[in-house]
CSV table of N, CA and C in Angstrom, one decimal:
chain,number,residue,atom,x,y,z
A,22,MET,N,46.0,26.3,-57.5
A,22,MET,CA,45.8,27.4,-56.9
A,22,MET,C,45.6,26.9,-55.2
A,23,THR,N,46.4,28.4,-54.8
A,23,THR,CA,46.6,28.3,-53.2
A,23,THR,C,45.5,28.8,-52.8
A,24,PRO,N,45.1,28.7,-51.3
A,24,PRO,CA,44.1,29.0,-50.6
A,24,PRO,C,44.1,30.8,-50.5
A,25,ALA,N,45.7,30.9,-50.7
A,25,ALA,CA,45.8,32.8,-51.2
A,25,ALA,C,45.4,33.1,-52.1
A,26,GLU,N,45.7,32.6,-53.0
A,26,GLU,CA,45.6,33.0,-54.2
A,26,GLU,C,44.0,33.0,-54.7
A,27,LYS,N,43.2,32.8,-54.0
A,27,LYS,CA,41.6,32.3,-54.1
A,27,LYS,C,41.0,33.5,-53.2
A,28,THR,N,42.0,33.5,-52.2
A,28,THR,CA,41.3,34.5,-51.1
A,28,THR,C,41.7,36.2,-51.6
A,29,TYR,N,42.9,36.2,-52.6
A,29,TYR,CA,42.8,37.5,-53.3
A,29,TYR,C,42.5,37.6,-54.5
A,30,LEU,N,41.9,36.7,-55.5
A,30,LEU,CA,41.0,36.4,-56.1
A,30,LEU,C,39.5,37.5,-55.7
A,31,GLU,N,39.2,36.5,-54.4
A,31,GLU,CA,38.2,36.9,-54.3
A,31,GLU,C,37.6,38.2,-53.8
A,32,GLU,N,38.6,38.9,-53.0
A,32,GLU,CA,38.6,40.4,-52.5
A,32,GLU,C,38.8,41.1,-53.7
A,33,ARG,N,39.3,41.0,-55.0
A,33,ARG,CA,39.7,41.7,-55.9
A,33,ARG,C,38.6,41.7,-56.4
A,34,ILE,N,37.5,40.7,-56.7
A,34,ILE,CA,36.2,40.4,-57.1
A,34,ILE,C,34.9,41.3,-56.7
A,35,LEU,N,35.2,41.0,-54.6
A,35,LEU,CA,34.5,42.0,-54.4
A,35,LEU,C,34.4,43.4,-54.9
A,36,ASP,N,35.6,43.6,-54.4
A,36,ASP,CA,36.1,45.6,-54.9
A,36,ASP,C,35.8,45.6,-56.2
A,37,VAL,N,35.5,45.1,-57.5
A,37,VAL,CA,35.2,45.0,-58.7
A,37,VAL,C,33.6,45.4,-59.0
A,38,LEU,N,32.8,44.5,-57.9
A,38,LEU,CA,31.6,44.6,-57.9
A,38,LEU,C,31.0,45.8,-57.5
A,39,LYS,N,31.7,46.3,-56.6
A,39,LYS,CA,31.2,47.0,-56.1
A,39,LYS,C,31.2,48.5,-57.0
A,40,THR,N,31.8,48.3,-58.0
A,40,THR,CA,31.7,49.3,-58.9
A,40,THR,C,30.8,49.5,-60.0
A,41,VAL,N,30.1,48.5,-60.1
A,41,VAL,CA,29.4,48.4,-60.7
A,41,VAL,C,27.8,48.3,-60.4
A,42,TYR,N,27.2,49.5,-61.1
A,42,TYR,CA,26.1,50.0,-60.6
A,42,TYR,C,24.8,50.1,-61.7
A,43,ASP,N,23.5,50.3,-61.4
A,43,ASP,CA,22.1,50.1,-62.5
A,43,ASP,C,22.3,51.1,-62.3
A,44,PRO,N,22.1,52.4,-63.8
A,44,PRO,CA,22.4,53.5,-63.9
A,44,PRO,C,20.9,54.2,-63.4
A,45,GLU,N,19.9,53.4,-62.7
A,45,GLU,CA,18.5,53.8,-62.3
A,45,GLU,C,18.5,54.0,-60.8
A,46,ILE,N,19.9,53.6,-59.8
A,46,ILE,CA,19.9,52.9,-58.6
A,46,ILE,C,21.1,53.5,-58.4
A,47,PRO,N,21.3,54.3,-57.3
A,47,PRO,CA,22.7,55.1,-56.7
A,47,PRO,C,23.3,54.0,-56.0
A,48,VAL,N,23.2,52.8,-55.9
A,48,VAL,CA,23.7,51.9,-54.7
A,48,VAL,C,24.6,50.6,-55.7
A,49,ASN,N,25.7,50.6,-55.3
A,49,ASN,CA,26.4,49.5,-56.4
A,49,ASN,C,25.7,47.5,-56.0
A,50,ILE,N,26.1,47.3,-57.4
A,50,ILE,CA,24.8,45.7,-57.3
A,50,ILE,C,24.9,44.9,-56.1
A,51,TYR,N,26.6,45.0,-55.4
A,51,TYR,CA,26.7,43.8,-54.0
A,51,TYR,C,26.0,44.3,-53.3
A,52,ASP,N,25.7,45.7,-53.1
A,52,ASP,CA,25.4,45.9,-51.7
A,52,ASP,C,23.6,45.8,-52.0
A,53,LEU,N,23.6,45.7,-53.2
A,53,LEU,CA,21.3,45.7,-53.6
A,53,LEU,C,21.4,44.3,-53.5
A,54,GLY,N,22.3,43.6,-53.0
A,54,GLY,CA,22.2,41.9,-53.0
A,54,GLY,C,21.7,41.2,-54.3
A,55,MET,N,22.3,41.9,-55.3
A,55,MET,CA,22.0,41.0,-56.8
A,55,MET,C,23.0,40.4,-56.9
A,56,ILE,N,23.9,40.3,-56.0
A,56,ILE,CA,24.9,38.8,-56.1
A,56,ILE,C,25.0,38.0,-55.7
A,57,TYR,N,24.4,36.7,-55.5
A,57,TYR,CA,24.1,35.3,-55.1
A,57,TYR,C,25.5,34.6,-54.8
A,58,LYS,N,26.1,34.2,-55.7
A,58,LYS,CA,27.0,33.4,-55.4
A,58,LYS,C,28.5,34.0,-56.8
A,59,ILE,N,29.5,33.6,-55.9
A,59,ILE,CA,31.1,34.3,-56.7
A,59,ILE,C,31.9,32.6,-56.3
A,60,ASP,N,31.8,31.9,-57.4
A,60,ASP,CA,32.7,31.1,-57.2
A,60,ASP,C,34.0,31.0,-58.1
A,61,VAL,N,35.1,31.2,-57.4
A,61,VAL,CA,36.6,31.1,-57.7
A,61,VAL,C,37.2,29.5,-58.1
A,62,LEU,N,37.1,28.9,-59.4
A,62,LEU,CA,37.2,27.7,-59.5
A,62,LEU,C,38.9,27.3,-59.9
A,63,GLU,N,39.3,26.2,-59.7
A,63,GLU,CA,40.6,26.3,-59.7
A,63,GLU,C,41.6,26.5,-60.8
A,64,ASP,N,40.5,26.4,-62.0
A,64,ASP,CA,41.4,27.2,-63.3
A,64,ASP,C,41.4,28.5,-63.6
A,65,TYR,N,41.1,29.0,-62.8
A,65,TYR,CA,41.5,30.4,-62.3
A,65,TYR,C,40.0,30.7,-63.2
A,66,THR,N,39.1,30.5,-63.6
A,66,THR,CA,37.9,31.2,-64.2
A,66,THR,C,36.9,31.4,-62.7
A,67,VAL,N,36.0,32.2,-63.0
A,67,VAL,CA,35.3,32.8,-61.7
A,67,VAL,C,33.3,32.0,-62.5
A,68,ASP,N,32.6,32.0,-61.7
A,68,ASP,CA,31.3,31.7,-62.3
A,68,ASP,C,30.3,32.6,-61.1
A,69,VAL,N,29.3,33.5,-61.2
A,69,VAL,CA,29.1,34.4,-60.9
A,69,VAL,C,27.4,34.6,-61.2
A,70,ASP,N,26.6,34.0,-59.7
A,70,ASP,CA,25.1,33.9,-60.5
A,70,ASP,C,24.5,35.1,-59.4
A,71,MET,N,23.9,35.9,-60.7
A,71,MET,CA,23.3,36.9,-59.9
A,71,MET,C,21.9,37.2,-60.5
A,72,THR,N,21.1,38.4,-59.9
A,72,THR,CA,20.0,38.9,-60.3
A,72,THR,C,19.7,40.4,-60.7
A,73,PHE,N,18.4,40.7,-60.9
A,73,PHE,CA,17.9,41.8,-61.0
A,73,PHE,C,16.9,42.0,-60.1
A,74,THR,N,16.8,43.7,-59.6
A,74,THR,CA,16.0,44.0,-58.8
A,74,THR,C,14.6,44.0,-59.4
A,75,ALA,N,14.5,43.1,-60.8
A,75,ALA,CA,13.3,43.5,-61.5
A,75,ALA,C,13.4,42.7,-62.6
A,76,PRO,N,12.9,41.7,-63.3
A,76,PRO,CA,13.3,41.1,-64.1
A,76,PRO,C,13.4,41.2,-65.4
A,77,ASN,N,12.5,42.5,-65.6
A,77,ASN,CA,12.5,43.6,-67.1
A,77,ASN,C,13.2,44.5,-67.1
A,78,CYS,N,14.6,44.0,-66.3
A,78,CYS,CA,15.4,45.4,-66.1
A,78,CYS,C,16.1,46.1,-67.6
A,79,PRO,N,15.4,47.7,-67.6
A,79,PRO,CA,16.1,47.9,-68.6
A,79,PRO,C,17.5,47.8,-68.9
A,80,ALA,N,18.2,47.9,-68.1
A,80,ALA,CA,19.7,48.5,-68.2
A,80,ALA,C,20.3,46.6,-67.5
A,81,ALA,N,19.9,45.5,-68.0
A,81,ALA,CA,20.3,44.2,-67.8
A,81,ALA,C,21.1,43.7,-68.9
A,82,ASP,N,21.5,44.0,-69.9
A,82,ASP,CA,22.7,43.6,-70.8
A,82,ASP,C,24.0,44.9,-70.6
A,83,TYR,N,23.5,46.2,-70.4
A,83,TYR,CA,25.0,47.2,-69.8
A,83,TYR,C,25.3,46.4,-68.4
A,84,ILE,N,24.4,46.2,-67.4
A,84,ILE,CA,24.5,45.5,-66.1
A,84,ILE,C,25.4,43.9,-66.1
A,85,LEU,N,25.2,43.2,-67.2
A,85,LEU,CA,25.8,41.7,-67.2
A,85,LEU,C,27.6,41.9,-67.7
A,86,GLU,N,27.4,43.0,-69.1
A,86,GLU,CA,28.6,42.9,-69.8
A,86,GLU,C,29.7,44.1,-68.7
A,87,ASP,N,29.2,44.7,-67.7
A,87,ASP,CA,30.0,45.4,-67.0
A,87,ASP,C,30.7,44.5,-66.0
A,88,VAL,N,29.8,43.4,-65.4
A,88,VAL,CA,30.1,42.5,-64.3
A,88,VAL,C,31.1,41.8,-64.8
A,89,ARG,N,30.9,41.2,-66.3
A,89,ARG,CA,31.7,40.1,-67.0
A,89,ARG,C,33.1,41.0,-67.2
A,90,THR,N,33.3,42.3,-68.1
A,90,THR,CA,34.3,43.0,-68.3
A,90,THR,C,35.3,43.0,-66.8
A,91,LYS,N,34.4,43.6,-66.0
A,91,LYS,CA,35.1,44.1,-65.1
A,91,LYS,C,36.2,43.0,-64.2
A,92,ILE,N,35.7,41.8,-63.7
A,92,ILE,CA,36.0,41.0,-63.2
A,92,ILE,C,37.0,39.9,-64.2
A,93,GLU,N,36.7,39.9,-65.5
A,93,GLU,CA,38.2,39.8,-66.5
A,93,GLU,C,39.1,40.6,-66.7
A,94,SER,N,39.1,41.8,-65.9
A,94,SER,CA,40.5,42.5,-66.1
A,94,SER,C,41.0,42.2,-65.1
A,95,ILE,N,40.6,41.8,-63.9
A,95,ILE,CA,41.5,41.3,-62.7
A,95,ILE,C,42.4,40.7,-62.9
A,96,ASP,N,43.7,41.2,-62.8
A,96,ASP,CA,44.9,40.1,-63.0
A,96,ASP,C,45.0,39.0,-62.5
A,97,GLY,N,45.2,37.5,-63.2
A,97,GLY,CA,45.0,36.1,-63.0
A,97,GLY,C,43.3,35.6,-62.9
A,98,VAL,N,42.8,36.4,-63.2
A,98,VAL,CA,41.6,35.9,-64.0
A,98,VAL,C,41.2,35.2,-65.2
A,99,LYS,N,40.9,34.3,-65.3
A,99,LYS,CA,41.3,33.7,-67.2
A,99,LYS,C,39.8,33.8,-67.6
A,100,GLY,N,38.8,33.9,-67.3
A,100,GLY,CA,37.2,33.7,-67.8
A,100,GLY,C,36.2,33.9,-66.1
A,101,VAL,N,35.3,34.3,-67.2
A,101,VAL,CA,34.1,34.7,-66.3
A,101,VAL,C,32.5,34.2,-67.2
A,102,ASN,N,31.8,33.6,-66.1
A,102,ASN,CA,30.5,33.0,-66.6
A,102,ASN,C,29.5,33.5,-65.4
A,103,VAL,N,28.8,34.8,-66.4
A,103,VAL,CA,27.8,35.4,-65.4
A,103,VAL,C,26.7,34.4,-66.0
A,104,ASN,N,25.9,33.7,-64.4
A,104,ASN,CA,24.7,33.6,-64.6
A,104,ASN,C,23.3,34.1,-64.1
A,105,LEU,N,22.7,34.4,-65.3
A,105,LEU,CA,21.3,35.2,-64.2
A,105,LEU,C,20.5,34.0,-63.8
A,106,VAL,N,19.9,34.2,-63.2
A,106,VAL,CA,19.1,34.1,-62.1
A,106,VAL,C,17.8,34.7,-61.7
A,107,PHE,N,17.0,34.0,-61.3
A,107,PHE,CA,15.1,34.5,-60.8
A,107,PHE,C,15.1,33.8,-59.5
A,108,GLU,N,16.1,32.8,-59.1
A,108,GLU,CA,15.3,32.5,-57.7
A,108,GLU,C,16.7,32.6,-56.8
A,109,PRO,N,16.7,32.5,-55.3
A,109,PRO,CA,15.3,33.2,-54.9
A,109,PRO,C,15.0,34.5,-55.5
A,110,ALA,N,13.6,34.9,-55.6
A,110,ALA,CA,13.5,36.1,-56.3
A,110,ALA,C,14.0,37.4,-55.7
A,111,TRP,N,14.3,38.2,-56.1
A,111,TRP,CA,15.2,39.5,-55.0
A,111,TRP,C,14.0,40.4,-54.5
A,112,ASP,N,14.6,41.0,-53.1
A,112,ASP,CA,13.4,41.6,-52.4
A,112,ASP,C,14.4,42.6,-51.8
A,113,GLN,N,14.0,43.8,-51.1
A,113,GLN,CA,14.6,44.4,-50.1
A,113,GLN,C,15.5,43.9,-49.2
A,114,SER,N,14.9,42.9,-48.7
A,114,SER,CA,15.8,42.2,-47.7
A,114,SER,C,17.3,41.9,-47.8
A,115,MET,N,17.7,41.3,-49.3
A,115,MET,CA,18.4,41.3,-49.1
A,115,MET,C,19.8,42.1,-49.6
A,116,MET,N,19.5,43.4,-49.4
A,116,MET,CA,20.3,44.7,-49.2
A,116,MET,C,21.2,45.0,-48.1
A,117,SER,N,22.4,45.7,-48.3
A,117,SER,CA,22.8,45.9,-46.9
A,117,SER,C,22.7,46.8,-46.1
A,118,GLU,N,23.2,47.1,-45.0
A,118,GLU,CA,22.6,47.9,-44.6
A,118,GLU,C,22.9,49.1,-44.8
A,119,GLU,N,23.8,49.6,-45.2
A,119,GLU,CA,24.3,50.6,-46.0
A,119,GLU,C,23.4,51.0,-47.5
A,120,ALA,N,22.9,50.1,-48.1
A,120,ALA,CA,22.4,50.2,-48.9
A,120,ALA,C,21.1,50.9,-48.6
A,121,ARG,N,20.1,49.8,-47.7
A,121,ARG,CA,19.0,50.7,-47.4
A,121,ARG,C,19.4,52.0,-46.4
A,122,VAL,N,19.9,52.4,-46.2
A,122,VAL,CA,20.5,53.8,-45.5
A,122,VAL,C,20.2,54.6,-46.2
A,123,GLU,N,21.6,54.3,-47.7
A,123,GLU,CA,21.7,55.3,-48.8
A,123,GLU,C,20.1,55.5,-49.4
A,124,LEU,N,19.3,54.5,-49.6
A,124,LEU,CA,18.2,54.8,-50.5
A,124,LEU,C,16.7,55.2,-49.3
A,125,GLY,N,17.5,55.6,-48.0
A,125,GLY,CA,16.9,55.9,-47.6
A,125,GLY,C,15.3,54.9,-46.8
A,126,LEU,N,15.6,53.6,-46.7
A,126,LEU,CA,15.1,52.4,-46.8
A,126,LEU,C,14.9,52.3,-44.7
A,127,ASP,N,15.9,53.1,-44.3
A,127,ASP,CA,16.3,52.6,-42.9
A,127,ASP,C,15.9,54.0,-42.0
């Protein structure tokens, strides 16, 4: 994989992650700060570490599947491994400025 291919895939992944929403929050999961790591590997697979705003999120299965299917739909991606992690624990400081404004926190 060339550096240009990796950059292209990383940009497409960010684009699709910004279309994934928790049904209860009107801000995408990327801007909420729920994505901790994205690794595009040499074999064109993707490892994602993500969390939820609460460990008992009722939409967890829906969100995880949405992340997986949207990344898998990107041309060139051969597979996706989504790891659910809770360290560090999510808090509001992880949100983007846009997310805080959208939610009326700033």
